Backbone as JSON, one array per atom type, in Angstrom:
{
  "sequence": "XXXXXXXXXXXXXXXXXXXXXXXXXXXXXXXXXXXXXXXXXXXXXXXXXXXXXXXXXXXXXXXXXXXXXXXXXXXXXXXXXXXXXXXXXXXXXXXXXXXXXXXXXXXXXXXXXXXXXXXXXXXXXXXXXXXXXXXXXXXX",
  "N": [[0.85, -1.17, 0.0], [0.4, 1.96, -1.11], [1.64, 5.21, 0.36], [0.4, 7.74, -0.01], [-1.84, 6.35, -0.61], [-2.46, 5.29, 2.06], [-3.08, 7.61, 3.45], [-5.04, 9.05, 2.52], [-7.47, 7.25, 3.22], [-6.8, 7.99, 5.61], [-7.79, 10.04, 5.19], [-10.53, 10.04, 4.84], [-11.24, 8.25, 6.94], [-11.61, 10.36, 9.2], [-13.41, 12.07, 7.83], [-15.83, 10.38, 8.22], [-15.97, 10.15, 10.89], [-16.72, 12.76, 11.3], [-19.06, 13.27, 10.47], [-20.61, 11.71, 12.23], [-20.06, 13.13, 14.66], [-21.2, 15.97, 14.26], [-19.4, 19.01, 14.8], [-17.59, 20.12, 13.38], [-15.06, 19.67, 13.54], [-13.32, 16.99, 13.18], [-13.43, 17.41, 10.43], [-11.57, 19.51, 9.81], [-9.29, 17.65, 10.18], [-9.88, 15.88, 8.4], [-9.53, 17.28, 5.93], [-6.45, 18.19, 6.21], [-5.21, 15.49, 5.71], [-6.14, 14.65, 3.14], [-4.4, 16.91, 1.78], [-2.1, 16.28, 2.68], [-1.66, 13.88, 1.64], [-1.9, 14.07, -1.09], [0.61, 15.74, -1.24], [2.53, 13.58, -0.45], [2.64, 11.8, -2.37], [4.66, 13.16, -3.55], [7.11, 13.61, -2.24], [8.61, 11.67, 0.09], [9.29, 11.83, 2.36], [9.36, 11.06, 6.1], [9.02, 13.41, 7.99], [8.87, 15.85, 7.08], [6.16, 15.47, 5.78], [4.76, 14.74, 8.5], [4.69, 17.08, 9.77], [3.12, 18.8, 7.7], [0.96, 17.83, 7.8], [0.72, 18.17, 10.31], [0.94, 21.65, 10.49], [-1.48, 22.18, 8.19], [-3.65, 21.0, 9.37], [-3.42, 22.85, 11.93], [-3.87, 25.25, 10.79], [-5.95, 25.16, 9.21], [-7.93, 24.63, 11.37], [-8.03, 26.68, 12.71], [-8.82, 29.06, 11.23], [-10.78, 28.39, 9.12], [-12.25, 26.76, 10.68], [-14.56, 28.33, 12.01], [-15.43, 30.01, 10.02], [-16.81, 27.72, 8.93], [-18.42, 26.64, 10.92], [-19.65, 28.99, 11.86], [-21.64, 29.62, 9.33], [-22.66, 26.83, 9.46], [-23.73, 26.06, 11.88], [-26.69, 25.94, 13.53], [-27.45, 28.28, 16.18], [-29.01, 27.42, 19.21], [-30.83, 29.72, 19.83], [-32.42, 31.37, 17.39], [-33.11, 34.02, 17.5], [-34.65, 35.48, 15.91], [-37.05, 36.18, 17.36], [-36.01, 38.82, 18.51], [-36.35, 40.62, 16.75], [-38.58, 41.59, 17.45], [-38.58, 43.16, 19.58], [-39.02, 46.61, 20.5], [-41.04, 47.03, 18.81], [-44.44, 48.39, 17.66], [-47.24, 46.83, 17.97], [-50.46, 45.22, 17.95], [-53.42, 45.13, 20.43], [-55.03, 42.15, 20.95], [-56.4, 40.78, 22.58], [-57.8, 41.93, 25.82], [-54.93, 43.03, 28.1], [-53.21, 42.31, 30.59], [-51.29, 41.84, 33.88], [-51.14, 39.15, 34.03], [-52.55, 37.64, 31.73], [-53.23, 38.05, 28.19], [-52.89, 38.8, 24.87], [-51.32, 39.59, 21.61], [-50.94, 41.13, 18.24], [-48.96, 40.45, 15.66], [-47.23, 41.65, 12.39], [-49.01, 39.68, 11.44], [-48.75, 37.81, 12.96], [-49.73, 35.7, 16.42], [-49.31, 36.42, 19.74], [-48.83, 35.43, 22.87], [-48.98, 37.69, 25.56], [-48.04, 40.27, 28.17], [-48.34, 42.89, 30.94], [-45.68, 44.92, 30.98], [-45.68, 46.73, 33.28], [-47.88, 46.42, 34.93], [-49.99, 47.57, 34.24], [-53.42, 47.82, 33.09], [-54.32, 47.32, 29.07], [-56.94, 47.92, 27.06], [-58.62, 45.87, 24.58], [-57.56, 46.17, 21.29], [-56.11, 48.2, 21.69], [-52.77, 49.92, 21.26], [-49.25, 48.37, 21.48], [-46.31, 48.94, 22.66], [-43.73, 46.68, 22.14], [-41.72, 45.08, 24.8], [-39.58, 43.44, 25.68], [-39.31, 39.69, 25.62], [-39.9, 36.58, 27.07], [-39.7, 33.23, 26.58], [-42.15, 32.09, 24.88], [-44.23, 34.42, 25.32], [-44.52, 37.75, 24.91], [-43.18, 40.57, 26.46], [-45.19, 44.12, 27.31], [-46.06, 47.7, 26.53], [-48.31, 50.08, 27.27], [-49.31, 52.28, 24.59]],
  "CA": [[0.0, 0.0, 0.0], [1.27, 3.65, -0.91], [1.09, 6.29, 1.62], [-1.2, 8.5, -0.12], [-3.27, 5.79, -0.6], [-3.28, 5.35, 3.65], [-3.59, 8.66, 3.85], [-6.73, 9.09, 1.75], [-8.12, 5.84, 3.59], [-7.28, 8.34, 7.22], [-8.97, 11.41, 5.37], [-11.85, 9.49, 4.84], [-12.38, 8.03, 8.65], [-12.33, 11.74, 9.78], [-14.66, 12.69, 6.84], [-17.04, 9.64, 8.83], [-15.97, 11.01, 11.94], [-17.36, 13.84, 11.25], [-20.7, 13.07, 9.98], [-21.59, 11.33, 13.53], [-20.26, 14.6, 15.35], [-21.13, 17.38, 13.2], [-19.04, 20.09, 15.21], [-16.55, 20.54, 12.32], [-14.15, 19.5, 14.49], [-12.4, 16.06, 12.37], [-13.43, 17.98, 9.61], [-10.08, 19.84, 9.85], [-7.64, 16.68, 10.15], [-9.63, 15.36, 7.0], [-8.88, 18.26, 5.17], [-5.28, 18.25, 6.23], [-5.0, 14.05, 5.76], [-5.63, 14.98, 1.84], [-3.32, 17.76, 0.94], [-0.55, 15.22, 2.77], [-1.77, 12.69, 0.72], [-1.31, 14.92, -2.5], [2.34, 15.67, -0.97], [3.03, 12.16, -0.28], [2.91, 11.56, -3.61], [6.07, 14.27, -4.02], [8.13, 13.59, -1.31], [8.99, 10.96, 0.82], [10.59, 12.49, 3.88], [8.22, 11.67, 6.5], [9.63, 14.22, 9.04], [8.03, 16.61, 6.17], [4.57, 15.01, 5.95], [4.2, 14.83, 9.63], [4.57, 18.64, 9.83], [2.3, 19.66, 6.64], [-0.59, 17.3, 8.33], [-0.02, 19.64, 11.86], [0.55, 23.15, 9.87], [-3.06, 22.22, 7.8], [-4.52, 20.78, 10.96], [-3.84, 24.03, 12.71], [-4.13, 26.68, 9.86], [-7.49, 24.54, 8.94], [-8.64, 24.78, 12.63], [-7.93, 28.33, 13.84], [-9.0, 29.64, 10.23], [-11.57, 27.83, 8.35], [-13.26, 25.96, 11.5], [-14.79, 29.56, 12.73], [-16.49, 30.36, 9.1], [-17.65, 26.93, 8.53], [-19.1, 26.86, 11.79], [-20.84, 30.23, 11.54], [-22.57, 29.12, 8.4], [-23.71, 25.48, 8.95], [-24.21, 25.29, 12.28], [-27.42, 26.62, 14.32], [-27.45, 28.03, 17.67], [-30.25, 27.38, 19.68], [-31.58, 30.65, 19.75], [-31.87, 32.16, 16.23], [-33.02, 35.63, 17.24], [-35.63, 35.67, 15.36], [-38.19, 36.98, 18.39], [-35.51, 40.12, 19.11], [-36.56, 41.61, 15.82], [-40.06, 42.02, 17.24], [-38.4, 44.26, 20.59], [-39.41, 47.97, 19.82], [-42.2, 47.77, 17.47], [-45.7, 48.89, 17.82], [-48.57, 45.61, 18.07], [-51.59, 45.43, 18.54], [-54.21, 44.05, 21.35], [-56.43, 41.09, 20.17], [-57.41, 40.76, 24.06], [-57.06, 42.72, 27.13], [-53.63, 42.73, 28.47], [-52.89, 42.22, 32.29], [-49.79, 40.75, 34.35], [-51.05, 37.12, 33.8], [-53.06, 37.45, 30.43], [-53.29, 39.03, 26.91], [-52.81, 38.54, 23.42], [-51.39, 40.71, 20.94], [-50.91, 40.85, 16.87], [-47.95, 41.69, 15.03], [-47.31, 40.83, 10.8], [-49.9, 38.5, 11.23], [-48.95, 36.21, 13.82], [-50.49, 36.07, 17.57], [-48.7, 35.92, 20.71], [-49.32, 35.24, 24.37], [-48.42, 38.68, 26.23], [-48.75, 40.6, 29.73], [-48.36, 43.76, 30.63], [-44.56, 44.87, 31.47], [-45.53, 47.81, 34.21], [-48.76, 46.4, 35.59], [-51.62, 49.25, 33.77], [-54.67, 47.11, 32.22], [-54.54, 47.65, 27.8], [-57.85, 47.23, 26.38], [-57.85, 45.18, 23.39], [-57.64, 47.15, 20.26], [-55.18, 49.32, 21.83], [-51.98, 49.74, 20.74], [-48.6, 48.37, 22.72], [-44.92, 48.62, 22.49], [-43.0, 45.4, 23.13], [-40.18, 45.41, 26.02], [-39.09, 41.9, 25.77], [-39.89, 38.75, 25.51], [-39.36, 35.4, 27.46], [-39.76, 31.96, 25.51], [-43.4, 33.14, 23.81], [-44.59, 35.52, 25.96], [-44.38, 38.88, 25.05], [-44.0, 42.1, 27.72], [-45.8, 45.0, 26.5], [-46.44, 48.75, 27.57], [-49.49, 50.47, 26.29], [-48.5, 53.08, 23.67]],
  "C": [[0.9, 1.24, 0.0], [1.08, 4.26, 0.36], [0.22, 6.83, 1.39], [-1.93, 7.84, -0.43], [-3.87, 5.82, 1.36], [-3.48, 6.79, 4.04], [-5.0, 9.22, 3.29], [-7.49, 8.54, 2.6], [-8.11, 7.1, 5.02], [-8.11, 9.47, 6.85], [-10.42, 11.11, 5.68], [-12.4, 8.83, 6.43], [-12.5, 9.24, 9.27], [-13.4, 12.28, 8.57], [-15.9, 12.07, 8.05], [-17.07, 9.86, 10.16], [-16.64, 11.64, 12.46], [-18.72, 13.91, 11.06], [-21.17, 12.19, 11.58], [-21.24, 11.91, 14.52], [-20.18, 15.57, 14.84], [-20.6, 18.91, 14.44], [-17.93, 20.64, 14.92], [-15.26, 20.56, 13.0], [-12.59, 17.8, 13.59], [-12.49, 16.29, 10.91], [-11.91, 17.99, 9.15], [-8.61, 19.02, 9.42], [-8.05, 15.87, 9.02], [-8.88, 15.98, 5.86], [-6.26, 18.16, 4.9], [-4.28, 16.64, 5.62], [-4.8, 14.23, 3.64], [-4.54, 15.9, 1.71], [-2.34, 16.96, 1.85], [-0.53, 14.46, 2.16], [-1.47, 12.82, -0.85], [0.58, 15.15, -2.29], [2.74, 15.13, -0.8], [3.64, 11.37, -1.48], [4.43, 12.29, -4.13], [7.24, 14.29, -3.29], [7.63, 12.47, -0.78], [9.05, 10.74, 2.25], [8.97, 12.35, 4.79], [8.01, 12.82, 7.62], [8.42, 15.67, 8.19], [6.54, 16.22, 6.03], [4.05, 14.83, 7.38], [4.08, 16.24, 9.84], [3.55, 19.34, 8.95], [1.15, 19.23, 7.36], [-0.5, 18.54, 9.92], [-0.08, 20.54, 11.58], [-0.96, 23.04, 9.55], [-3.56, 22.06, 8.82], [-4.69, 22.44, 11.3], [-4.61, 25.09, 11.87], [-5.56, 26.25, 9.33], [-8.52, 24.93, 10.31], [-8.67, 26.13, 13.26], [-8.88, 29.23, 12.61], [-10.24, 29.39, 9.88], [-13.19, 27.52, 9.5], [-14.14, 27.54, 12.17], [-15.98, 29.85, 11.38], [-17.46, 28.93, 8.82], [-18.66, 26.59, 9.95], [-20.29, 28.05, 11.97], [-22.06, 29.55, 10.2], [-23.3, 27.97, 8.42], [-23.95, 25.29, 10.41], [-25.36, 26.0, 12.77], [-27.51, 26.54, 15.42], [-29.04, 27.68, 17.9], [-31.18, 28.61, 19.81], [-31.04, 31.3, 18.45], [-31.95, 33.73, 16.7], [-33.89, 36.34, 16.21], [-37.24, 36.49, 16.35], [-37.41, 38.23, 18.56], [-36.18, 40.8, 18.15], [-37.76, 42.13, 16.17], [-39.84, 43.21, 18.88], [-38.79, 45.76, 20.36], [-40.3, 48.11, 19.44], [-43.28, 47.42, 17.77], [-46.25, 47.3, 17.36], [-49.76, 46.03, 18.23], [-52.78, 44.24, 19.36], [-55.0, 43.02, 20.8], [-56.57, 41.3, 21.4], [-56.92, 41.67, 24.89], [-56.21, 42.29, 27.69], [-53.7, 43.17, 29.73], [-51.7, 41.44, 32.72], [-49.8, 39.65, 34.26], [-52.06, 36.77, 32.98], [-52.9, 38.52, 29.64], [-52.95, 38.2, 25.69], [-52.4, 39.6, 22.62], [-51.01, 40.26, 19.57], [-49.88, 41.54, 15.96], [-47.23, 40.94, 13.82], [-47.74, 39.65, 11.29], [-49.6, 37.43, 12.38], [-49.41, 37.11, 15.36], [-49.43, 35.79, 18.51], [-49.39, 36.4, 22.49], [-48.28, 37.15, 24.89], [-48.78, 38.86, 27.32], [-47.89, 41.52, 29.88], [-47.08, 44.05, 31.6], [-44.97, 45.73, 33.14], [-46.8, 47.52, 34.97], [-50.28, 47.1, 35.0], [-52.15, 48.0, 32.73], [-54.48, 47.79, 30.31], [-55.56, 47.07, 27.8], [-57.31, 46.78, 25.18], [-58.4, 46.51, 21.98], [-56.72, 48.29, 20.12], [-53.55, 48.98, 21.25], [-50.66, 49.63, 21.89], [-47.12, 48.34, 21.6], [-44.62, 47.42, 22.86], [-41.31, 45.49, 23.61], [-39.58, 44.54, 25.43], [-39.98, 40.98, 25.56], [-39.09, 37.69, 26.36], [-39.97, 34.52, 27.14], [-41.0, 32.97, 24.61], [-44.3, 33.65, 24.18], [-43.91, 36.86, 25.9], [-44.66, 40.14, 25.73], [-43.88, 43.1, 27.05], [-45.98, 46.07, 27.4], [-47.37, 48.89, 26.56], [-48.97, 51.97, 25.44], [-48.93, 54.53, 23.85]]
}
């Protein structure tokens, strides 16, 4: 067996590695397992191929592992509810410290009223915050 053939053969168990812990983490040492396996082919020396696999390793892992992470993985909170902090709603029900309802681009959410003061419904509210899908509201 060549080398860059066993080196192909180790990119590939961190490729599978990787696919049953997606935290782009053996990613890296696949990445680096090919381009030694391409230089294996050109040299010999393995003093030299043990060093190109830890340079890629690292320069793969400090570099790369940061954007491919940003892009594929998802946190648990997208941040998708902050965008609704600031902006004007409106009541479907009367809003109190331990009920309400309010309406904002079309969808409904559970609310209650940040400062305590009764909104009738129809009225119009700012939203403070939010915790899980309950939104706190002042009256406007």
């Amino acid at each position: 067996m060549h080398l860059w053939e066993l080196l192909g053969i180790v990119g590939i168990a961190f490729l599978i590695l990787e696919m049953f812990t997606p935290s782009m983490f053996f990613l890296n040492f696949s990445l680096a397992a090919f381009i030694t396996a391409v230089l294996s082919v050109y040299t010999k020396n393995p003093y030299t191929l043990v060093i190109t696999f830890f340079v890629f390793s690292f320069v793969s892992f400090v570099f790369l592992r940061p954007i491919l992470v940003k892009r594929f993985c998802k946190n648990k909170e997208t941040g998708l509810v902050n965008k609704y902090i600031g902006k004007i709603a409106r009541a479907e029900e009367d809003i109190t410290e331990s009920s309400g309802v309010i309406s904002i681009y079309g969808e409904r959410w559970e609310a209650r009223s940040e400062s305590g003061e009764f909104i009738s419904k129809g009225g119009e509210v700012k939203i403070i915050r939010n915790e899980s899908i309950i939104m706190y509201v002042e009256g406007v």
